[in-house]
């Protein structure tokens, strides 16, 4: 399973990339706004800091303008994945960009039917939002299960399931159990995956006993 980080904070991205555990980055207009920086600058910096795909989202809503924005974003670096919303114009744009060799991440997916359309439009990634479904009392992980089942039934579909809107480690583990290809995690959730109280307790005990031996490895 690939791990992307869902942020436009370059300091966070650099720190997490240094762990060797990061396979890509996703951003959206809200994350760009939160960064307080110019989108084109921040995307260029992120692309230079990580090797994997970096999703940069178009903000136009009609096909012609989306296509122009997508082509401009794709020129920033070879690892840009253009993100388009799951609308008729978005999917039309997806198909054109995909045929031009650009990776497209189709975002704001909330149903299996939408995911099916994105695969037919040759999206490289489909981004179902699990947390936002859970927030309204619907089954976020159920959507992932449905999409994985549908995509696995048609090997001609090359679209990867990128679980988005992740709120906590259980979303990550459930996604992995279902065989989702990618999870995009807020930095705090990615960091929280390391934690277990028995790891801290066990390490403290090992180090205390080691100290008593008076030895050193180096
Ligand atoms: O980037 C898309 C997605 O991960 C957004 O998550 O937390 O705003 O629902 P959230």
PDB file of C-alpha atoms and ligand atoms in Angstrom:
ATOM      1  CA  UNK A   1       0.000   0.000   0.000  1.00  0.00           C
ATOM      2  CA  UNK A   2       1.290   3.438  -0.919  1.00  0.00           C
ATOM      3  CA  UNK A   3       1.194   6.320   1.548  1.00  0.00           C
ATOM      4  CA  UNK A   4       0.638   9.851   0.310  1.00  0.00           C
ATOM      5  CA  UNK A   5       0.502  12.833   2.631  1.00  0.00           C
ATOM      6  CA  UNK A   6      -2.448  15.220   2.314  1.00  0.00           C
ATOM      7  CA  UNK A   7      -0.927  18.657   2.885  1.00  0.00           C
ATOM      8  CA  UNK A   8       0.644  21.647   1.133  1.00  0.00           C
ATOM      9  CA  UNK A   9       2.987  22.327   4.060  1.00  0.00           C
ATOM     10  CA  UNK A  10       6.444  21.904   2.535  1.00  0.00           C
ATOM     11  CA  UNK A  11       8.218  21.634   5.912  1.00  0.00           C
ATOM     12  CA  UNK A  12       5.935  18.735   6.924  1.00  0.00           C
ATOM     13  CA  UNK A  13       6.422  17.092   3.524  1.00  0.00           C
ATOM     14  CA  UNK A  14      10.223  17.305   3.723  1.00  0.00           C
ATOM     15  CA  UNK A  15      10.218  15.856   7.245  1.00  0.00           C
ATOM     16  CA  UNK A  16       7.954  12.956   6.272  1.00  0.00           C
ATOM     17  CA  UNK A  17       9.813  12.323   2.993  1.00  0.00           C
ATOM     18  CA  UNK A  18      12.996  11.864   5.050  1.00  0.00           C
ATOM     19  CA  UNK A  19      11.437   8.824   6.735  1.00  0.00           C
ATOM     20  CA  UNK A  20      11.499   7.010   3.378  1.00  0.00           C
ATOM     21  CA  UNK A  21       7.845   6.054   3.890  1.00  0.00           C
ATOM     22  CA  UNK A  22       6.264   8.647   1.622  1.00  0.00           C
ATOM     23  CA  UNK A  23       5.122   7.679  -1.879  1.00  0.00           C
ATOM     24  CA  UNK A  24       3.441  10.911  -2.941  1.00  0.00           C
ATOM     25  CA  UNK A  25       1.523  14.034  -1.940  1.00  0.00           C
ATOM     26  CA  UNK A  26      -2.027  15.270  -2.435  1.00  0.00           C
ATOM     27  CA  UNK A  27      -3.155  18.874  -2.205  1.00  0.00           C
ATOM     28  CA  UNK A  28      -6.465  20.649  -2.764  1.00  0.00           C
ATOM     29  CA  UNK A  29      -7.513  24.305  -2.930  1.00  0.00           C
ATOM     30  CA  UNK A  30      -8.282  24.366   0.817  1.00  0.00           C
ATOM     31  CA  UNK A  31      -4.801  23.047   1.676  1.00  0.00           C
ATOM     32  CA  UNK A  32      -3.208  25.627  -0.663  1.00  0.00           C
ATOM     33  CA  UNK A  33      -5.224  28.354   1.073  1.00  0.00           C
ATOM     34  CA  UNK A  34      -4.064  27.043   4.457  1.00  0.00           C
ATOM     35  CA  UNK A  35      -0.417  27.167   3.310  1.00  0.00           C
ATOM     36  CA  UNK A  36      -0.791  30.885   2.559  1.00  0.00           C
ATOM     37  CA  UNK A  37       1.432  30.450  -0.519  1.00  0.00           C
ATOM     38  CA  UNK A  38       1.119  30.755  -4.283  1.00  0.00           C
ATOM     39  CA  UNK A  39      -0.098  27.452  -5.684  1.00  0.00           C
ATOM     40  CA  UNK A  40       2.334  27.201  -8.603  1.00  0.00           C
ATOM     41  CA  UNK A  41       5.328  27.874  -6.314  1.00  0.00           C
ATOM     42  CA  UNK A  42       4.272  25.402  -3.651  1.00  0.00           C
ATOM     43  CA  UNK A  43       3.506  22.626  -6.163  1.00  0.00           C
ATOM     44  CA  UNK A  44       6.920  23.116  -7.821  1.00  0.00           C
ATOM     45  CA  UNK A  45       8.642  22.888  -4.420  1.00  0.00           C
ATOM     46  CA  UNK A  46       6.726  19.774  -3.412  1.00  0.00           C
ATOM     47  CA  UNK A  47       7.500  18.096  -6.750  1.00  0.00           C
ATOM     48  CA  UNK A  48      11.195  18.713  -6.190  1.00  0.00           C
ATOM     49  CA  UNK A  49      11.028  17.328  -2.634  1.00  0.00           C
ATOM     50  CA  UNK A  50       9.312  14.009  -3.425  1.00  0.00           C
ATOM     51  CA  UNK A  51       9.690  11.500  -6.238  1.00  0.00           C
ATOM     52  CA  UNK A  52       6.117  10.201  -6.361  1.00  0.00           C
ATOM     53  CA  UNK A  53       2.950  11.770  -7.749  1.00  0.00           C
ATOM     54  CA  UNK A  54       1.959  15.211  -6.449  1.00  0.00           C
ATOM     55  CA  UNK A  55      -1.718  16.013  -6.958  1.00  0.00           C
ATOM     56  CA  UNK A  56      -2.477  19.609  -7.954  1.00  0.00           C
ATOM     57  CA  UNK A  57      -6.159  20.480  -8.351  1.00  0.00           C
ATOM     58  CA  UNK A  58      -7.756  22.546 -11.100  1.00  0.00           C
ATOM     59  CA  UNK A  59     -10.166  25.240  -9.951  1.00  0.00           C
ATOM     60  CA  UNK A  60     -12.099  25.900 -13.175  1.00  0.00           C
ATOM     61  CA  UNK A  61     -15.410  24.110 -13.610  1.00  0.00           C
ATOM     62  CA  UNK A  62     -15.871  24.042 -17.396  1.00  0.00           C
ATOM     63  CA  UNK A  63     -14.014  21.626 -19.652  1.00  0.00           C
ATOM     64  CA  UNK A  64     -12.021  24.122 -21.733  1.00  0.00           C
ATOM     65  CA  UNK A  65     -10.724  26.041 -18.731  1.00  0.00           C
ATOM     66  CA  UNK A  66     -10.067  22.854 -16.731  1.00  0.00           C
ATOM     67  CA  UNK A  67      -8.044  21.492 -19.623  1.00  0.00           C
ATOM     68  CA  UNK A  68      -5.999  24.692 -19.905  1.00  0.00           C
ATOM     69  CA  UNK A  69      -5.357  24.681 -16.129  1.00  0.00           C
ATOM     70  CA  UNK A  70      -4.541  20.973 -16.148  1.00  0.00           C
ATOM     71  CA  UNK A  71      -2.031  21.350 -18.962  1.00  0.00           C
ATOM     72  CA  UNK A  72      -0.394  24.275 -17.150  1.00  0.00           C
ATOM     73  CA  UNK A  73      -0.166  22.317 -13.891  1.00  0.00           C
ATOM     74  CA  UNK A  74       1.206  19.251 -15.707  1.00  0.00           C
ATOM     75  CA  UNK A  75       4.056  21.386 -17.075  1.00  0.00           C
ATOM     76  CA  UNK A  76       5.307  22.254 -13.576  1.00  0.00           C
ATOM     77  CA  UNK A  77       7.059  18.890 -13.166  1.00  0.00           C
ATOM     78  CA  UNK A  78       6.852  15.376 -14.532  1.00  0.00           C
ATOM     79  CA  UNK A  79       5.457  14.026 -11.242  1.00  0.00           C
ATOM     80  CA  UNK A  80       2.402  16.307 -11.192  1.00  0.00           C
ATOM     81  CA  UNK A  81      -0.911  14.439 -11.149  1.00  0.00           C
ATOM     82  CA  UNK A  82      -3.699  16.789 -12.180  1.00  0.00           C
ATOM     83  CA  UNK A  83      -6.687  16.609  -9.862  1.00  0.00           C
ATOM     84  CA  UNK A  84     -10.159  17.182 -11.321  1.00  0.00           C
ATOM     85  CA  UNK A  85     -13.561  17.024  -9.621  1.00  0.00           C
ATOM     86  CA  UNK A  86     -15.967  14.206 -10.378  1.00  0.00           C
ATOM     87  CA  UNK A  87     -18.274  16.147 -12.693  1.00  0.00           C
ATOM     88  CA  UNK A  88     -19.109  15.572 -16.371  1.00  0.00           C
ATOM     89  CA  UNK A  89     -16.641  18.298 -17.370  1.00  0.00           C
ATOM     90  CA  UNK A  90     -14.059  16.924 -14.955  1.00  0.00           C
ATOM     91  CA  UNK A  91     -14.242  13.448 -16.452  1.00  0.00           C
ATOM     92  CA  UNK A  92     -14.136  14.809 -19.996  1.00  0.00           C
ATOM     93  CA  UNK A  93     -10.984  16.672 -19.016  1.00  0.00           C
ATOM     94  CA  UNK A  94      -9.616  13.550 -17.331  1.00  0.00           C
ATOM     95  CA  UNK A  95      -9.930  11.540 -20.523  1.00  0.00           C
ATOM     96  CA  UNK A  96      -8.132  14.171 -22.645  1.00  0.00           C
ATOM     97  CA  UNK A  97      -5.300  14.663 -20.142  1.00  0.00           C
ATOM     98  CA  UNK A  98      -4.905  10.894 -19.686  1.00  0.00           C
ATOM     99  CA  UNK A  99      -4.648  10.433 -23.450  1.00  0.00           C
ATOM    100  CA  UNK A 100      -1.915  13.110 -23.446  1.00  0.00           C
ATOM    101  CA  UNK A 101       0.039  11.052 -20.904  1.00  0.00           C
ATOM    102  CA  UNK A 102      -0.806  13.076 -17.780  1.00  0.00           C
ATOM    103  CA  UNK A 103      -1.784  11.247 -14.599  1.00  0.00           C
ATOM    104  CA  UNK A 104      -5.196  12.403 -13.387  1.00  0.00           C
ATOM    105  CA  UNK A 105      -6.598  12.089  -9.874  1.00  0.00           C
ATOM    106  CA  UNK A 106     -10.403  12.298  -9.888  1.00  0.00           C
ATOM    107  CA  UNK A 107     -11.503  13.783  -6.594  1.00  0.00           C
ATOM    108  CA  UNK A 108     -14.712  14.275  -4.598  1.00  0.00           C
ATOM    109  CA  UNK A 109     -15.919  10.712  -5.218  1.00  0.00           C
ATOM    110  CA  UNK A 110     -18.782   9.616  -2.971  1.00  0.00           C
ATOM    111  CA  UNK A 111     -20.344   6.660  -4.814  1.00  0.00           C
ATOM    112  CA  UNK A 112     -19.353   3.430  -6.597  1.00  0.00           C
ATOM    113  CA  UNK A 113     -21.106   4.671  -9.755  1.00  0.00           C
ATOM    114  CA  UNK A 114     -18.884   7.757  -9.797  1.00  0.00           C
ATOM    115  CA  UNK A 115     -15.799   5.565  -9.340  1.00  0.00           C
ATOM    116  CA  UNK A 116     -16.864   3.406 -12.278  1.00  0.00           C
ATOM    117  CA  UNK A 117     -17.132   6.497 -14.483  1.00  0.00           C
ATOM    118  CA  UNK A 118     -13.679   7.703 -13.394  1.00  0.00           C
ATOM    119  CA  UNK A 119     -12.105   4.370 -14.343  1.00  0.00           C
ATOM    120  CA  UNK A 120     -13.768   4.546 -17.754  1.00  0.00           C
ATOM    121  CA  UNK A 121     -12.359   8.091 -18.127  1.00  0.00           C
ATOM    122  CA  UNK A 122      -8.884   6.565 -17.562  1.00  0.00           C
ATOM    123  CA  UNK A 123      -8.157   8.245 -14.242  1.00  0.00           C
ATOM    124  CA  UNK A 124      -4.839   7.208 -12.723  1.00  0.00           C
ATOM    125  CA  UNK A 125      -6.402   7.618  -9.252  1.00  0.00           C
ATOM    126  CA  UNK A 126      -9.912   7.784  -7.852  1.00  0.00           C
ATOM    127  CA  UNK A 127     -10.234   9.643  -4.540  1.00  0.00           C
ATOM    128  CA  UNK A 128     -13.222   8.450  -2.471  1.00  0.00           C
ATOM    129  CA  UNK A 129     -13.666  10.638   0.640  1.00  0.00           C
ATOM    130  CA  UNK A 130     -14.286   8.279   3.554  1.00  0.00           C
ATOM    131  CA  UNK A 131     -14.260  10.790   6.417  1.00  0.00           C
ATOM    132  CA  UNK A 132     -16.797  13.120   4.830  1.00  0.00           C
ATOM    133  CA  UNK A 133     -19.170  10.167   4.280  1.00  0.00           C
ATOM    134  CA  UNK A 134     -18.734   9.046   7.893  1.00  0.00           C
ATOM    135  CA  UNK A 135     -19.412  12.651   8.962  1.00  0.00           C
ATOM    136  CA  UNK A 136     -22.922  12.471   7.475  1.00  0.00           C
ATOM    137  CA  UNK A 137     -23.634   9.006   8.891  1.00  0.00           C
ATOM    138  CA  UNK A 138     -22.816   7.055   5.719  1.00  0.00           C
ATOM    139  CA  UNK A 139     -20.388   4.154   5.393  1.00  0.00           C
ATOM    140  CA  UNK A 140     -17.044   5.491   4.135  1.00  0.00           C
ATOM    141  CA  UNK A 141     -15.247   2.152   4.281  1.00  0.00           C
ATOM    142  CA  UNK A 142     -18.189   0.434   2.593  1.00  0.00           C
ATOM    143  CA  UNK A 143     -17.567   2.703  -0.399  1.00  0.00           C
ATOM    144  CA  UNK A 144     -13.918   1.583  -0.529  1.00  0.00           C
ATOM    145  CA  UNK A 145     -14.978  -2.072  -0.406  1.00  0.00           C
ATOM    146  CA  UNK A 146     -17.415  -1.521  -3.290  1.00  0.00           C
ATOM    147  CA  UNK A 147     -14.880   0.310  -5.470  1.00  0.00           C
ATOM    148  CA  UNK A 148     -12.117  -2.247  -4.860  1.00  0.00           C
ATOM    149  CA  UNK A 149     -14.533  -5.074  -5.734  1.00  0.00           C
ATOM    150  CA  UNK A 150     -15.666  -3.352  -8.941  1.00  0.00           C
ATOM    151  CA  UNK A 151     -12.153  -2.436 -10.107  1.00  0.00           C
ATOM    152  CA  UNK A 152     -10.787  -5.925  -9.367  1.00  0.00           C
ATOM    153  CA  UNK A 153     -13.563  -7.390 -11.534  1.00  0.00           C
ATOM    154  CA  UNK A 154     -12.244  -5.525 -14.576  1.00  0.00           C
ATOM    155  CA  UNK A 155      -8.474  -5.941 -14.952  1.00  0.00           C
ATOM    156  CA  UNK A 156      -8.567  -3.515 -17.918  1.00  0.00           C
ATOM    157  CA  UNK A 157      -9.231  -0.706 -15.407  1.00  0.00           C
ATOM    158  CA  UNK A 158      -5.879   0.726 -14.357  1.00  0.00           C
ATOM    159  CA  UNK A 159      -7.278   3.291 -11.911  1.00  0.00           C
ATOM    160  CA  UNK A 160      -5.784   3.092  -8.408  1.00  0.00           C
ATOM    161  CA  UNK A 161      -8.035   3.468  -5.375  1.00  0.00           C
ATOM    162  CA  UNK A 162      -6.669   6.415  -3.367  1.00  0.00           C
ATOM    163  CA  UNK A 163      -8.488   6.604  -0.045  1.00  0.00           C
ATOM    164  CA  UNK A 164      -8.930  10.272   0.908  1.00  0.00           C
ATOM    165  CA  UNK A 165     -10.466  12.274   3.737  1.00  0.00           C
ATOM    166  CA  UNK A 166      -8.846   9.920   6.239  1.00  0.00           C
ATOM    167  CA  UNK A 167      -9.429  10.904   9.844  1.00  0.00           C
ATOM    168  CA  UNK A 168      -7.669   8.232  11.944  1.00  0.00           C
ATOM    169  CA  UNK A 169      -5.484   5.079  11.825  1.00  0.00           C
ATOM    170  CA  UNK A 170      -8.488   2.738  11.640  1.00  0.00           C
ATOM    171  CA  UNK A 171      -9.372   4.210   8.247  1.00  0.00           C
ATOM    172  CA  UNK A 172      -5.832   3.351   7.119  1.00  0.00           C
ATOM    173  CA  UNK A 173      -5.913  -0.220   8.434  1.00  0.00           C
ATOM    174  CA  UNK A 174      -9.384  -0.925   7.053  1.00  0.00           C
ATOM    175  CA  UNK A 175      -8.293   0.454   3.668  1.00  0.00           C
ATOM    176  CA  UNK A 176      -5.230  -1.795   3.695  1.00  0.00           C
ATOM    177  CA  UNK A 177      -7.351  -4.833   4.613  1.00  0.00           C
ATOM    178  CA  UNK A 178      -9.598  -4.090   1.651  1.00  0.00           C
ATOM    179  CA  UNK A 179      -6.615  -3.870  -0.682  1.00  0.00           C
ATOM    180  CA  UNK A 180      -6.866  -0.161  -1.526  1.00  0.00           C
ATOM    181  CA  UNK A 181      -3.815   0.951  -3.506  1.00  0.00           C
ATOM    182  CA  UNK A 182      -3.089   4.254  -1.764  1.00  0.00           C
ATOM    183  CA  UNK A 183      -4.063   6.138   1.377  1.00  0.00           C
ATOM    184  CA  UNK A 184      -3.542   9.887   1.572  1.00  0.00           C
ATOM    185  CA  UNK A 185      -3.031  10.818   5.197  1.00  0.00           C
ATOM    186  CA  UNK A 186      -3.016  14.097   7.094  1.00  0.00           C
ATOM    187  CA  UNK A 187       0.506  14.416   8.609  1.00  0.00           C
ATOM    188  CA  UNK A 188      -0.788  13.861  12.153  1.00  0.00           C
ATOM    189  CA  UNK A 189      -2.471  10.586  11.167  1.00  0.00           C
ATOM    190  CA  UNK A 190       0.686   9.387   9.416  1.00  0.00           C
ATOM    191  CA  UNK A 191       2.740  10.137  12.524  1.00  0.00           C
ATOM    192  CA  UNK A 192       0.195   8.445  14.776  1.00  0.00           C
ATOM    193  CA  UNK A 193       0.723   5.136  12.939  1.00  0.00           C
ATOM    194  CA  UNK A 194       4.080   4.774  14.704  1.00  0.00           C
ATOM    195  CA  UNK A 195       2.599   4.911  18.171  1.00  0.00           C
ATOM    196  CA  UNK A 196       1.830   2.131  20.613  1.00  0.00           C
ATOM    197  CA  UNK A 197       2.188   2.453  24.406  1.00  0.00           C
ATOM    198  CA  UNK A 198       3.675  -1.052  24.662  1.00  0.00           C
ATOM    199  CA  UNK A 199       6.432  -0.040  22.220  1.00  0.00           C
ATOM    200  CA  UNK A 200       7.367   2.903  24.496  1.00  0.00           C
ATOM    201  CA  UNK A 201       7.124   0.759  27.640  1.00  0.00           C
ATOM    202  CA  UNK A 202       9.098  -2.130  26.128  1.00  0.00           C
ATOM    203  CA  UNK A 203      11.841   0.149  24.814  1.00  0.00           C
ATOM    204  CA  UNK A 204      12.205   1.870  28.201  1.00  0.00           C
ATOM    205  CA  UNK A 205      12.599  -1.550  29.901  1.00  0.00           C
ATOM    206  CA  UNK A 206      15.148  -2.792  27.343  1.00  0.00           C
ATOM    207  CA  UNK A 207      17.222   0.380  27.682  1.00  0.00           C
ATOM    208  CA  UNK A 208      17.119   0.230  31.489  1.00  0.00           C
ATOM    209  CA  UNK A 209      18.367  -3.396  31.464  1.00  0.00           C
ATOM    210  CA  UNK A 210      21.000  -2.590  28.850  1.00  0.00           C
ATOM    211  CA  UNK A 211      22.335   0.214  31.028  1.00  0.00           C
ATOM    212  CA  UNK A 212      22.793  -2.281  33.880  1.00  0.00           C
ATOM    213  CA  UNK A 213      25.098  -4.421  31.701  1.00  0.00           C
ATOM    214  CA  UNK A 214      27.577  -1.540  31.428  1.00  0.00           C
ATOM    215  CA  UNK A 215      28.169  -2.508  27.782  1.00  0.00           C
ATOM    216  CA  UNK A 216      28.183  -0.452  24.597  1.00  0.00           C
ATOM    217  CA  UNK A 217      27.813  -1.681  21.038  1.00  0.00           C
ATOM    218  CA  UNK A 218      30.092   0.936  19.487  1.00  0.00           C
TER     219      UNK A 218
HETATM  220  O1  LIG B   1      -7.580  16.083  -0.303  1.00  0.00           O
HETATM  221  C1  LIG B   1      -8.807  15.474  -0.267  1.00  0.00           C
HETATM  222  C2  LIG B   1      -9.230  14.963   1.092  1.00  0.00           C
HETATM  223  O2  LIG B   1      -8.249  14.165   1.665  1.00  0.00           O
HETATM  224  C3  LIG B   1      -9.827  15.995   1.993  1.00  0.00           C
HETATM  225  O3  LIG B   1      -9.986  15.550   3.303  1.00  0.00           O
HETATM  226  O4  LIG B   1     -10.315  16.019   5.697  1.00  0.00           O
HETATM  227  O5  LIG B   1     -10.918  17.775   4.001  1.00  0.00           O
HETATM  228  O6  LIG B   1     -12.298  15.720   4.263  1.00  0.00           O
HETATM  229  P1  LIG B   1     -10.941  16.306   4.373  1.00  0.00           P
END
